[in-house]
mmCIF file of C-alpha atoms in Angstrom:
data_model
loop_
_atom_site.group_PDB
_atom_site.id
_atom_site.type_symbol
_atom_site.label_atom_id
_atom_site.label_comp_id
_atom_site.label_asym_id
_atom_site.label_seq_id
_atom_site.Cartn_x
_atom_site.Cartn_y
_atom_site.Cartn_z
ATOM 1 C CA UNK A 136 114.665 99.422 65.022
ATOM 2 C CA UNK A 137 117.140 98.178 67.652
ATOM 3 C CA UNK A 138 119.127 94.995 67.029
ATOM 4 C CA UNK A 139 118.866 92.385 69.763
ATOM 5 C CA UNK A 140 122.343 92.140 71.236
ATOM 6 C CA UNK A 141 123.458 88.538 71.552
ATOM 7 C CA UNK A 142 126.871 86.958 71.058
ATOM 8 C CA UNK A 143 127.348 85.116 67.747
ATOM 9 C CA UNK A 144 130.051 82.468 67.585
ATOM 10 C CA UNK A 145 132.116 82.014 64.422
ATOM 11 C CA UNK A 146 130.659 78.551 63.997
ATOM 12 C CA UNK A 147 127.119 79.943 63.995
ATOM 13 C CA UNK A 148 128.142 82.492 61.365
ATOM 14 C CA UNK A 149 129.560 79.799 59.120
ATOM 15 C CA UNK A 150 126.396 77.757 59.412
ATOM 16 C CA UNK A 151 124.306 80.812 58.529
ATOM 17 C CA UNK A 152 126.340 81.439 55.367
ATOM 18 C CA UNK A 153 126.078 77.764 54.364
ATOM 19 C CA UNK A 154 122.292 77.859 54.789
ATOM 20 C CA UNK A 155 122.068 80.911 52.541
ATOM 21 C CA UNK A 156 123.935 79.158 49.770
ATOM 22 C CA UNK A 157 121.832 76.009 50.076
ATOM 23 C CA UNK A 158 118.658 78.083 49.758
ATOM 24 C CA UNK A 159 119.441 78.536 46.015
ATOM 25 C CA UNK A 160 118.971 74.798 45.561
ATOM 26 C CA UNK A 161 115.624 74.748 47.331
ATOM 27 C CA UNK A 162 116.772 73.946 50.844
ATOM 28 C CA UNK A 163 114.986 76.004 53.447
ATOM 29 C CA UNK A 164 115.033 76.401 57.178
ATOM 30 C CA UNK A 165 112.171 75.967 59.582
ATOM 31 C CA UNK A 166 110.737 79.340 60.446
ATOM 32 C CA UNK A 167 110.944 80.469 64.032
ATOM 33 C CA UNK A 168 107.746 80.307 66.002
ATOM 34 C CA UNK A 169 105.889 83.596 65.662
ATOM 35 C CA UNK A 170 105.703 85.790 68.728
ATOM 36 C CA UNK A 171 104.155 89.235 69.235
ATOM 37 C CA UNK A 172 106.412 91.834 67.678
ATOM 38 C CA UNK A 173 108.156 94.476 69.704
ATOM 39 C CA UNK A 174 111.602 95.615 70.699
ATOM 40 C CA UNK A 175 113.971 94.272 73.309
ATOM 41 C CA UNK A 176 117.561 94.822 74.264
ATOM 42 C CA UNK A 177 120.067 93.208 76.542
ATOM 43 C CA UNK A 178 119.798 94.434 80.092
ATOM 44 C CA UNK A 179 122.391 92.781 82.355
ATOM 45 C CA UNK A 180 121.011 94.628 85.374
ATOM 46 C CA UNK A 181 117.813 92.615 85.297
ATOM 47 C CA UNK A 182 117.141 89.142 86.688
ATOM 48 C CA UNK A 183 120.326 87.583 85.279
ATOM 49 C CA UNK A 184 122.006 88.420 88.562
ATOM 50 C CA UNK A 185 119.601 86.133 90.369
ATOM 51 C CA UNK A 186 119.748 83.274 87.872
ATOM 52 C CA UNK A 187 121.569 80.068 88.854
ATOM 53 C CA UNK A 188 125.284 80.055 88.090
ATOM 54 C CA UNK A 189 125.103 77.147 85.666
ATOM 55 C CA UNK A 190 122.640 78.842 83.305
ATOM 56 C CA UNK A 191 123.648 78.172 79.712
ATOM 57 C CA UNK A 192 124.605 81.260 77.669
ATOM 58 C CA UNK A 193 122.719 81.864 74.453
ATOM 59 C CA UNK A 194 124.910 81.879 71.341
ATOM 60 C CA UNK A 195 122.369 82.330 68.523
ATOM 61 C CA UNK A 196 122.262 85.714 66.845
ATOM 62 C CA UNK A 197 119.015 87.649 67.063
ATOM 63 C CA UNK A 198 118.854 90.306 64.359
ATOM 64 C CA UNK A 199 116.399 92.945 63.267
ATOM 65 C CA UNK A 200 115.571 90.885 60.193
ATOM 66 C CA UNK A 201 115.869 87.150 59.547
ATOM 67 C CA UNK A 202 118.377 86.774 56.655
ATOM 68 C CA UNK A 203 116.448 83.856 55.167
ATOM 69 C CA UNK A 204 112.800 84.805 55.624
ATOM 70 C CA UNK A 205 113.163 88.583 55.715
ATOM 71 C CA UNK A 206 110.820 88.590 58.739
ATOM 72 C CA UNK A 207 111.283 90.543 61.937
ATOM 73 C CA UNK A 208 111.779 88.323 65.023
ATOM 74 C CA UNK A 209 109.495 88.495 68.035
ATOM 75 C CA UNK A 210 110.429 89.270 71.613
ATOM 76 C CA UNK A 211 112.340 86.417 73.268
ATOM 77 C CA UNK A 212 110.108 85.126 76.074
ATOM 78 C CA UNK A 213 110.140 82.555 78.840
ATOM 79 C CA UNK A 214 108.460 79.428 77.522
ATOM 80 C CA UNK A 215 109.221 76.023 79.026
ATOM 81 C CA UNK A 216 110.559 76.319 82.573
ATOM 82 C CA UNK A 217 113.804 74.496 83.384
ATOM 83 C CA UNK A 218 115.181 73.616 86.817
ATOM 84 C CA UNK A 219 118.735 74.740 87.611
ATOM 85 C CA UNK A 220 120.384 74.415 90.992
ATOM 86 C CA UNK A 221 116.971 73.788 92.539
ATOM 87 C CA UNK A 222 115.476 76.977 91.084
ATOM 88 C CA UNK A 223 113.079 77.778 88.270
ATOM 89 C CA UNK A 224 111.412 80.893 86.914
ATOM 90 C CA UNK A 225 108.210 81.933 88.626
ATOM 91 C CA UNK A 226 104.923 81.769 86.738
ATOM 92 C CA UNK A 227 103.855 84.951 88.553
ATOM 93 C CA UNK A 228 106.976 87.138 88.179
ATOM 94 C CA UNK A 229 109.291 85.377 85.732
ATOM 95 C CA UNK A 230 112.102 85.656 88.274
ATOM 96 C CA UNK A 231 114.218 82.754 89.545
ATOM 97 C CA UNK A 232 112.973 81.303 92.839
ATOM 98 C CA UNK A 233 113.156 77.952 94.591
ATOM 99 C CA UNK A 234 111.399 75.220 92.628
ATOM 100 C CA UNK A 235 109.207 74.345 95.614
ATOM 101 C CA UNK A 236 107.835 77.895 95.760
ATOM 102 C CA UNK A 237 107.434 78.214 92.002
ATOM 103 C CA UNK A 238 105.348 75.043 91.673
ATOM 104 C CA UNK A 239 103.114 75.346 94.724
ATOM 105 C CA UNK A 240 99.763 77.063 94.597
ATOM 106 C CA UNK A 241 99.954 80.640 95.880
ATOM 107 C CA UNK A 242 97.789 82.125 98.596
ATOM 108 C CA UNK A 243 95.502 85.098 97.925
ATOM 109 C CA UNK A 244 94.982 87.249 101.021
ATOM 110 C CA UNK A 245 92.302 89.926 101.449
ATOM 111 C CA UNK A 246 93.882 93.101 102.859
ATOM 112 C CA UNK A 247 92.119 96.403 103.683
ATOM 113 C CA UNK A 248 93.427 99.552 102.039
ATOM 114 C CA UNK A 249 91.704 102.365 103.880
ATOM 115 C CA UNK A 250 93.520 104.798 106.156
ATOM 116 C CA UNK A 251 92.428 103.228 109.497
ATOM 117 C CA UNK A 252 94.164 99.974 108.454
ATOM 118 C CA UNK A 253 97.577 101.407 107.562
ATOM 119 C CA UNK A 254 100.293 100.288 107.488
ATOM 120 C CA UNK A 255 99.809 96.816 106.040
ATOM 121 C CA UNK A 256 102.261 94.013 106.774
ATOM 122 C CA UNK A 257 103.871 91.782 104.138
ATOM 123 C CA UNK A 258 102.476 93.298 100.927
ATOM 124 C CA UNK A 259 105.941 93.875 99.453
ATOM 125 C CA UNK A 260 106.340 90.075 99.278
ATOM 126 C CA UNK A 261 103.265 89.621 97.072
ATOM 127 C CA UNK A 262 103.962 88.636 93.454
ATOM 128 C CA UNK A 263 100.665 90.169 92.291
ATOM 129 C CA UNK A 264 98.538 92.807 94.010
ATOM 130 C CA UNK A 265 94.945 93.044 92.812
ATOM 131 C CA UNK A 266 93.014 96.187 93.757
ATOM 132 C CA UNK A 267 89.295 96.799 93.334
ATOM 133 C CA UNK A 268 86.641 99.144 94.749
ATOM 134 C CA UNK A 269 84.335 97.988 97.545
ATOM 135 C CA UNK A 270 81.423 99.700 99.273
ATOM 136 C CA UNK A 271 82.037 103.250 100.464
ATOM 137 C CA UNK A 272 84.119 103.972 97.349
ATOM 138 C CA UNK A 273 87.356 102.766 98.893
ATOM 139 C CA UNK A 274 89.502 99.947 97.573
ATOM 140 C CA UNK A 275 90.524 96.597 98.973
ATOM 141 C CA UNK A 276 93.646 94.684 98.037
ATOM 142 C CA UNK A 277 94.269 91.005 97.405
ATOM 143 C CA UNK A 278 97.910 90.040 97.664
ATOM 144 C CA UNK A 279 98.864 86.894 95.738
ATOM 145 C CA UNK A 280 101.869 85.338 97.477
ATOM 146 C CA UNK A 281 104.086 82.484 96.307
ATOM 147 C CA UNK A 282 107.116 83.423 98.440
ATOM 148 C CA UNK A 283 105.838 83.917 101.975
ATOM 149 C CA UNK A 284 108.023 81.551 104.018
ATOM 150 C CA UNK A 285 110.035 84.374 105.623
ATOM 151 C CA UNK A 286 106.876 86.072 106.876
ATOM 152 C CA UNK A 287 105.459 85.321 110.305
ATOM 153 C CA UNK A 288 102.119 86.909 109.434
ATOM 154 C CA UNK A 289 100.308 88.903 106.735
ATOM 155 C CA UNK A 290 97.620 91.495 107.136
ATOM 156 C CA UNK A 291 95.514 92.873 108.514
ATOM 157 C CA UNK A 292 93.027 90.497 106.874
ATOM 158 C CA UNK A 293 89.484 91.447 105.959
ATOM 159 C CA UNK A 294 86.365 89.951 104.435
ATOM 160 C CA UNK A 295 85.682 88.591 100.982
ATOM 161 C CA UNK A 296 83.911 89.931 97.892
ATOM 162 C CA UNK A 297 82.941 87.475 95.197
ATOM 163 C CA UNK A 298 84.827 89.221 92.391
ATOM 164 C CA UNK A 299 88.065 88.812 94.376
ATOM 165 C CA UNK A 300 87.310 85.103 94.800
ATOM 166 C CA UNK A 301 86.838 84.643 91.056
ATOM 167 C CA UNK A 302 90.126 86.416 90.344
ATOM 168 C CA UNK A 303 91.946 84.236 92.901
ATOM 169 C CA UNK A 304 90.508 81.103 91.300
ATOM 170 C CA UNK A 305 92.109 82.135 88.020
ATOM 171 C CA UNK A 306 95.526 81.931 89.693
ATOM 172 C CA UNK A 307 94.679 78.564 91.342
ATOM 173 C CA UNK A 308 95.313 80.371 94.623
ATOM 174 C CA UNK A 309 94.144 79.285 98.070
ATOM 175 C CA UNK A 310 91.869 82.149 99.112
ATOM 176 C CA UNK A 311 92.299 83.628 102.622
ATOM 177 C CA UNK A 312 89.780 85.955 104.291
ATOM 178 C CA UNK A 313 88.339 86.993 107.636
ATOM 179 C CA UNK A 314 84.951 88.657 107.860
ATOM 180 C CA UNK A 315 81.232 88.454 107.196
ATOM 181 C CA UNK A 316 80.504 86.073 104.314
ATOM 182 C CA UNK A 317 76.844 86.931 103.758
ATOM 183 C CA UNK A 318 75.051 87.616 101.563
ATOM 184 C CA UNK A 319 77.097 87.353 98.361
ATOM 185 C CA UNK A 320 79.975 84.935 99.011
ATOM 186 C CA UNK A 321 78.531 82.354 101.404
ATOM 187 C CA UNK A 322 77.520 79.907 98.690
ATOM 188 C CA UNK A 323 80.681 80.547 96.664
ATOM 189 C CA UNK A 324 83.052 79.848 99.559
ATOM 190 C CA UNK A 325 81.180 76.615 100.290
ATOM 191 C CA UNK A 326 81.940 75.123 96.871
ATOM 192 C CA UNK A 327 84.449 72.297 96.580
ATOM 193 C CA UNK A 328 86.149 74.193 93.773
ATOM 194 C CA UNK A 329 86.969 77.149 96.036
ATOM 195 C CA UNK A 330 89.717 76.061 98.384
ATOM 196 C CA UNK A 331 89.771 78.721 101.058
ATOM 197 C CA UNK A 332 91.193 79.492 104.475
ATOM 198 C CA UNK A 333 88.436 81.419 106.238
ATOM 199 C CA UNK A 334 87.964 82.526 109.835
ATOM 200 C CA UNK A 335 84.873 81.273 111.633
ATOM 201 C CA UNK A 336 82.299 84.002 111.127
ATOM 202 C CA UNK A 337 78.681 84.133 110.010
ATOM 203 C CA UNK A 338 78.288 82.445 106.633
ATOM 204 C CA UNK A 339 81.485 80.344 106.793
ATOM 205 C CA UNK A 340 80.722 76.624 106.981
ATOM 206 C CA UNK A 341 84.247 75.193 106.799
ATOM 207 C CA UNK A 342 86.399 77.493 108.970
ATOM 208 C CA UNK A 343 90.166 77.410 109.554
ATOM 209 C CA UNK A 344 90.540 79.344 112.776
ATOM 210 C CA UNK A 345 94.047 78.000 113.446
ATOM 211 C CA UNK A 346 95.339 80.247 110.631
ATOM 212 C CA UNK A 347 94.254 83.538 112.229
ATOM 213 C CA UNK A 348 95.009 85.599 115.280
ATOM 214 C CA UNK A 349 95.104 89.173 116.567
ATOM 215 C CA UNK A 350 98.008 91.509 117.205
ATOM 216 C CA UNK A 351 98.023 94.412 119.622
ATOM 217 C CA UNK A 352 97.632 97.675 117.690
ATOM 218 C CA UNK A 353 96.871 100.429 120.232
ATOM 219 C CA UNK A 354 94.509 102.981 118.751
ATOM 220 C CA UNK A 355 93.264 100.663 115.983
ATOM 221 C CA UNK A 356 89.715 99.334 115.698
ATOM 222 C CA UNK A 357 89.413 95.588 116.354
ATOM 223 C CA UNK A 358 88.583 94.894 112.713
ATOM 224 C CA UNK A 359 92.091 96.009 111.771
ATOM 225 C CA UNK A 360 93.940 93.774 114.242
ATOM 226 C CA UNK A 361 93.325 90.353 112.653
ATOM 227 C CA UNK A 362 96.185 88.656 110.760
ATOM 228 C CA UNK A 363 96.942 85.481 108.855
ATOM 229 C CA UNK A 364 99.741 83.551 110.577
ATOM 230 C CA UNK A 365 101.897 81.401 108.317
ATOM 231 C CA UNK A 366 102.397 78.498 110.743
ATOM 232 C CA UNK A 367 98.650 78.273 111.277
ATOM 233 C CA UNK A 368 98.033 78.603 107.547
ATOM 234 C CA UNK A 369 100.208 75.565 106.831
ATOM 235 C CA UNK A 370 98.401 73.549 109.500
ATOM 236 C CA UNK A 371 95.018 74.551 108.079
ATOM 237 C CA UNK A 372 95.982 73.633 104.518
ATOM 238 C CA UNK A 373 97.124 70.217 105.718
ATOM 239 C CA UNK A 374 93.995 69.638 107.804
ATOM 240 C CA UNK A 375 91.718 70.721 104.967
ATOM 241 C CA UNK A 376 93.654 68.362 102.651
ATOM 242 C CA UNK A 377 94.002 71.069 100.036
ATOM 243 C CA UNK A 378 96.108 70.372 96.970
ATOM 244 C CA UNK A 379 99.318 72.398 97.241
ATOM 245 C CA UNK A 380 100.651 72.082 93.666
ATOM 246 C CA UNK A 381 99.433 73.591 90.426
ATOM 247 C CA UNK A 382 97.386 71.094 88.414
ATOM 248 C CA UNK A 383 98.155 69.937 84.878
ATOM 249 C CA UNK A 384 95.698 72.454 83.399
ATOM 250 C CA UNK A 385 97.297 75.482 85.065
ATOM 251 C CA UNK A 386 97.517 78.581 82.848
ATOM 252 C CA UNK A 387 100.134 81.214 83.858
ATOM 253 C CA UNK A 388 98.647 84.725 83.983
ATOM 254 C CA UNK A 389 101.464 86.486 82.109
ATOM 255 C CA UNK A 390 104.072 85.874 79.424
ATOM 256 C CA UNK A 391 107.428 87.325 80.511
ATOM 257 C CA UNK A 392 110.427 88.590 78.594
ATOM 258 C CA UNK A 393 113.433 86.238 78.673
ATOM 259 C CA UNK A 394 116.441 86.740 80.944
ATOM 260 C CA UNK A 395 118.902 89.484 79.920
ATOM 261 C CA UNK A 396 116.294 91.230 77.775
ATOM 262 C CA UNK A 397 113.820 94.013 78.319
ATOM 263 C CA UNK A 398 110.491 94.676 76.668
ATOM 264 C CA UNK A 399 111.026 98.337 75.794
ATOM 265 C CA UNK A 400 108.034 99.197 73.573
ATOM 266 C CA UNK A 401 109.933 102.233 72.304
ATOM 267 C CA UNK A 402 107.178 103.100 69.839
ATOM 268 C CA UNK A 403 104.586 103.452 72.627
ATOM 269 C CA UNK A 404 103.717 106.598 74.563
ATOM 270 C CA UNK A 405 105.657 107.540 77.687
ATOM 271 C CA UNK A 406 103.724 107.315 80.942
ATOM 272 C CA UNK A 407 105.537 107.978 84.208
ATOM 273 C CA UNK A 408 102.522 108.793 86.389
ATOM 274 C CA UNK A 409 99.380 106.635 86.667
ATOM 275 C CA UNK A 410 96.202 107.729 88.470
ATOM 276 C CA UNK A 411 93.769 104.751 88.417
ATOM 277 C CA UNK A 412 90.986 106.733 90.069
ATOM 278 C CA UNK A 413 91.896 110.120 88.691
ATOM 279 C CA UNK A 414 93.298 112.997 90.716
ATOM 280 C CA UNK A 415 90.010 114.066 92.329
ATOM 281 C CA UNK A 416 88.937 112.347 95.535
ATOM 282 C CA UNK A 417 86.216 109.730 94.960
ATOM 283 C CA UNK A 418 85.888 110.648 91.287
ATOM 284 C CA UNK A 419 86.723 107.229 89.861
ATOM 285 C CA UNK A 420 85.522 104.861 92.566
ATOM 286 C CA UNK A 421 88.975 104.690 94.169
ATOM 287 C CA UNK A 422 88.177 106.450 97.397
ATOM 288 C CA UNK A 423 89.397 109.610 99.032
ATOM 289 C CA UNK A 424 93.041 108.515 99.127
ATOM 290 C CA UNK A 425 93.928 109.343 95.512
ATOM 291 C CA UNK A 426 96.358 106.471 94.858
ATOM 292 C CA UNK A 427 98.919 106.784 92.082
ATOM 293 C CA UNK A 428 102.106 105.219 90.727
ATOM 294 C CA UNK A 429 105.324 106.961 89.735
ATOM 295 C CA UNK A 430 107.847 105.317 87.411
ATOM 296 C CA UNK A 431 111.544 105.487 88.281
ATOM 297 C CA UNK A 432 113.619 104.943 85.152
ATOM 298 C CA UNK A 433 116.730 104.185 87.242
ATOM 299 C CA UNK A 434 115.428 100.909 88.665
ATOM 300 C CA UNK A 435 112.540 100.559 86.182
ATOM 301 C CA UNK A 436 109.916 100.204 88.922
ATOM 302 C CA UNK A 437 106.546 101.845 89.578
ATOM 303 C CA UNK A 438 106.313 103.203 93.127
ATOM 304 C CA UNK A 439 102.969 103.384 94.896
ATOM 305 C CA UNK A 440 101.656 106.497 96.634
ATOM 306 C CA UNK A 441 98.415 106.938 98.527
ATOM 307 C CA UNK A 442 96.845 109.628 100.686
ATOM 308 C CA UNK A 443 99.585 112.030 99.597
ATOM 309 C CA UNK A 444 102.509 109.904 100.739
ATOM 310 C CA UNK A 445 104.474 106.740 100.037
ATOM 311 C CA UNK A 446 102.616 103.492 100.680
ATOM 312 C CA UNK A 447 104.915 101.575 103.008
ATOM 313 C CA UNK A 448 105.095 97.912 104.014
ATOM 314 C CA UNK A 449 105.420 97.631 107.792
ATOM 315 C CA UNK A 450 107.346 94.350 107.301
ATOM 316 C CA UNK A 451 110.562 95.967 106.090
ATOM 317 C CA UNK A 452 109.804 99.679 105.798
ATOM 318 C CA UNK A 453 110.001 99.575 102.006
ATOM 319 C CA UNK A 454 107.742 101.499 99.638
ATOM 320 C CA UNK A 455 105.514 99.235 97.568
ATOM 321 C CA UNK A 456 106.915 98.980 94.044
ATOM 322 C CA UNK A 457 106.232 96.767 91.024
ATOM 323 C CA UNK A 458 107.582 96.182 87.518
ATOM 324 C CA UNK A 459 104.202 96.304 85.771
ATOM 325 C CA UNK A 460 100.899 98.099 86.369
ATOM 326 C CA UNK A 461 97.674 96.984 84.677
ATOM 327 C CA UNK A 462 94.388 98.867 84.508
ATOM 328 C CA UNK A 463 91.695 96.280 83.794
ATOM 329 C CA UNK A 464 88.349 97.871 82.889
ATOM 330 C CA UNK A 465 85.355 95.895 84.208
ATOM 331 C CA UNK A 466 81.629 96.593 84.195
ATOM 332 C CA UNK A 467 80.408 97.337 87.714
ATOM 333 C CA UNK A 468 77.062 97.617 89.482
ATOM 334 C CA UNK A 469 75.753 98.602 92.914
ATOM 335 C CA UNK A 470 73.931 95.579 94.317
ATOM 336 C CA UNK A 471 71.939 96.917 97.236
ATOM 337 C CA UNK A 472 71.269 99.760 99.624
ATOM 338 C CA UNK A 473 74.427 98.895 101.587
ATOM 339 C CA UNK A 474 76.437 99.779 98.482
ATOM 340 C CA UNK A 475 77.842 96.285 97.931
ATOM 341 C CA UNK A 476 79.337 96.106 94.454
ATOM 342 C CA UNK A 477 79.583 93.567 91.649
ATOM 343 C CA UNK A 478 82.170 93.484 88.857
ATOM 344 C CA UNK A 479 82.344 91.389 85.717
ATOM 345 C CA UNK A 480 85.767 89.718 85.868
ATOM 346 C CA UNK A 481 84.953 87.191 83.112
ATOM 347 C CA UNK A 482 84.529 87.967 79.434
ATOM 348 C CA UNK A 483 86.523 90.836 77.991
ATOM 349 C CA UNK A 484 87.154 94.549 78.221
ATOM 350 C CA UNK A 485 89.649 97.301 77.662
ATOM 351 C CA UNK A 486 93.032 97.355 79.377
ATOM 352 C CA UNK A 487 96.091 99.546 79.769
ATOM 353 C CA UNK A 488 99.422 97.891 80.534
ATOM 354 C CA UNK A 489 102.256 100.034 81.883
ATOM 355 C CA UNK A 490 105.815 98.688 81.748
ATOM 356 C CA UNK A 491 109.249 100.200 81.145
ATOM 357 C CA UNK A 492 107.746 103.677 81.451
ATOM 358 C CA UNK A 493 105.442 103.067 78.481
ATOM 359 C CA UNK A 494 101.701 102.473 78.079
ATOM 360 C CA UNK A 495 100.275 99.763 75.831
ATOM 361 C CA UNK A 496 96.606 100.131 74.966
ATOM 362 C CA UNK A 497 94.800 96.845 74.582
ATOM 363 C CA UNK A 498 92.205 94.435 75.886
ATOM 364 C CA UNK A 499 91.779 91.631 78.390
ATOM 365 C CA UNK A 500 89.967 88.345 77.809
ATOM 366 C CA UNK A 501 88.793 85.545 80.102
ATOM 367 C CA UNK A 502 86.488 83.028 78.465
ATOM 368 C CA UNK A 503 87.859 79.664 79.593
ATOM 369 C CA UNK A 504 86.212 79.410 82.999
ATOM 370 C CA UNK A 505 86.978 80.207 86.621
ATOM 371 C CA UNK A 506 90.244 78.255 86.705
ATOM 372 C CA UNK A 507 91.949 80.412 84.090
ATOM 373 C CA UNK A 508 93.184 83.996 84.478
ATOM 374 C CA UNK A 509 92.535 87.055 82.374
ATOM 375 C CA UNK A 510 95.093 87.474 79.579
ATOM 376 C CA UNK A 511 96.175 90.809 78.121
ATOM 377 C CA UNK A 512 96.536 91.686 74.435
ATOM 378 C CA UNK A 513 97.556 94.723 72.406
ATOM 379 C CA UNK A 514 95.344 96.402 69.807
ATOM 380 C CA UNK A 515 96.572 93.962 67.129
ATOM 381 C CA UNK A 516 95.551 90.922 69.185
ATOM 382 C CA UNK A 517 99.098 89.969 70.226
ATOM 383 C CA UNK A 518 99.608 88.924 73.835
ATOM 384 C CA UNK A 519 101.473 91.665 75.709
ATOM 385 C CA UNK A 520 104.928 90.667 76.945
ATOM 386 C CA UNK A 521 105.529 91.693 80.568
ATOM 387 C CA UNK A 522 108.861 92.614 82.070
ATOM 388 C CA UNK A 523 109.996 90.307 84.835
ATOM 389 C CA UNK A 524 108.943 91.303 88.343
ATOM 390 C CA UNK A 525 105.824 92.018 90.358
ATOM 391 C CA UNK A 526 102.555 93.274 88.893
ATOM 392 C CA UNK A 527 99.797 95.497 90.327
ATOM 393 C CA UNK A 528 96.371 95.069 88.689
ATOM 394 C CA UNK A 529 93.801 97.815 89.243
ATOM 395 C CA UNK A 530 90.180 96.908 88.591
ATOM 396 C CA UNK A 531 88.808 100.009 86.892
ATOM 397 C CA UNK A 532 85.079 100.513 87.225
ATOM 398 C CA UNK A 533 84.272 100.793 83.526
ATOM 399 C CA UNK A 534 81.492 103.325 84.061
ATOM 400 C CA UNK A 535 84.038 105.591 85.792
ATOM 401 C CA UNK A 536 86.818 104.962 83.299
ATOM 402 C CA UNK A 537 86.752 108.557 82.105
ATOM 403 C CA UNK A 538 88.487 109.589 85.333
ATOM 404 C CA UNK A 539 91.625 107.512 84.699
ATOM 405 C CA UNK A 540 94.676 109.673 84.083
ATOM 406 C CA UNK A 541 98.285 109.037 83.120
ATOM 407 C CA UNK A 542 101.135 111.154 81.815
#
């Protein structure tokens, strides 16, 4: 096992020796709070570079085995958030961002992912990208954004599906969509509990047209020219009197490794390539574009490919890349002759979490209602610790799960 590398001061060493001697006379020490076991090491190249300058340096020694209890320590994780120089660690990525952005409710934007819509604009700024099949055996994306102030617009924007709405509710996100709301989301989007920014189309009873507009895209169908504009979004949120801060019952979707550490999972299998729909077109409900992720051990990111090439964000020309990839297996059904789908995004199911070039087999659970997210656990029931950064969650149609591949 690897020893967690942290600096130990001479004073701390003296105190440790004193505690050992006192133990003979019945004096003990309070055990550290138990955390899921794993391995971590110091990684100065991670988010420490972005942390505020006045961050306090840890001085306690973390060893492979506690000298008093003989127990192995857990991974050091981000627990209570602190504010330093106006910044705090994001609930969605674990990275340091402005306090105002970290504490406001994110927006969840419906974005098409089929070839006629490419390239998309702004997706590289999303903290979480959720991907799920829709009719026609293609996928649609939902970008969850907390840091969108530098964007003029996001899109193109498309219509809703109820399983996306339920996922967005788990993040306490304001849900943004443009397209036909009937027959399966009309009632849902009309609920007081679903704060949404929706264009005025059939089935939308509380529209926010000021948030949307069209851009000229010669050669593109009209349905792929509609975008969410940030200035209009802010006006719509204010007019709708939507709450803009997380409430007191907010549950973060992930638990992240602490600064200067990395969740390595050295005992887990290597997995550098991930094929959520398999390698055969349409085999796993992921369309004819055969999306996949490739892990780059140099920067420890998973890069997204689709339709045989890099998936690029038109905003800055960058290839979409994330720190973590999750395959969340959900039961799915075909609802009608138009091939509208339904997925069970509450309850529990199998899951695969990819991070640091490794794969952790486990499960997901969501039993505490719409306002809480799915949480991810390993085979022993311990919550999986995510590396800091963005996360891509692929909804895997459980009945097509046999087509998933990774290596």
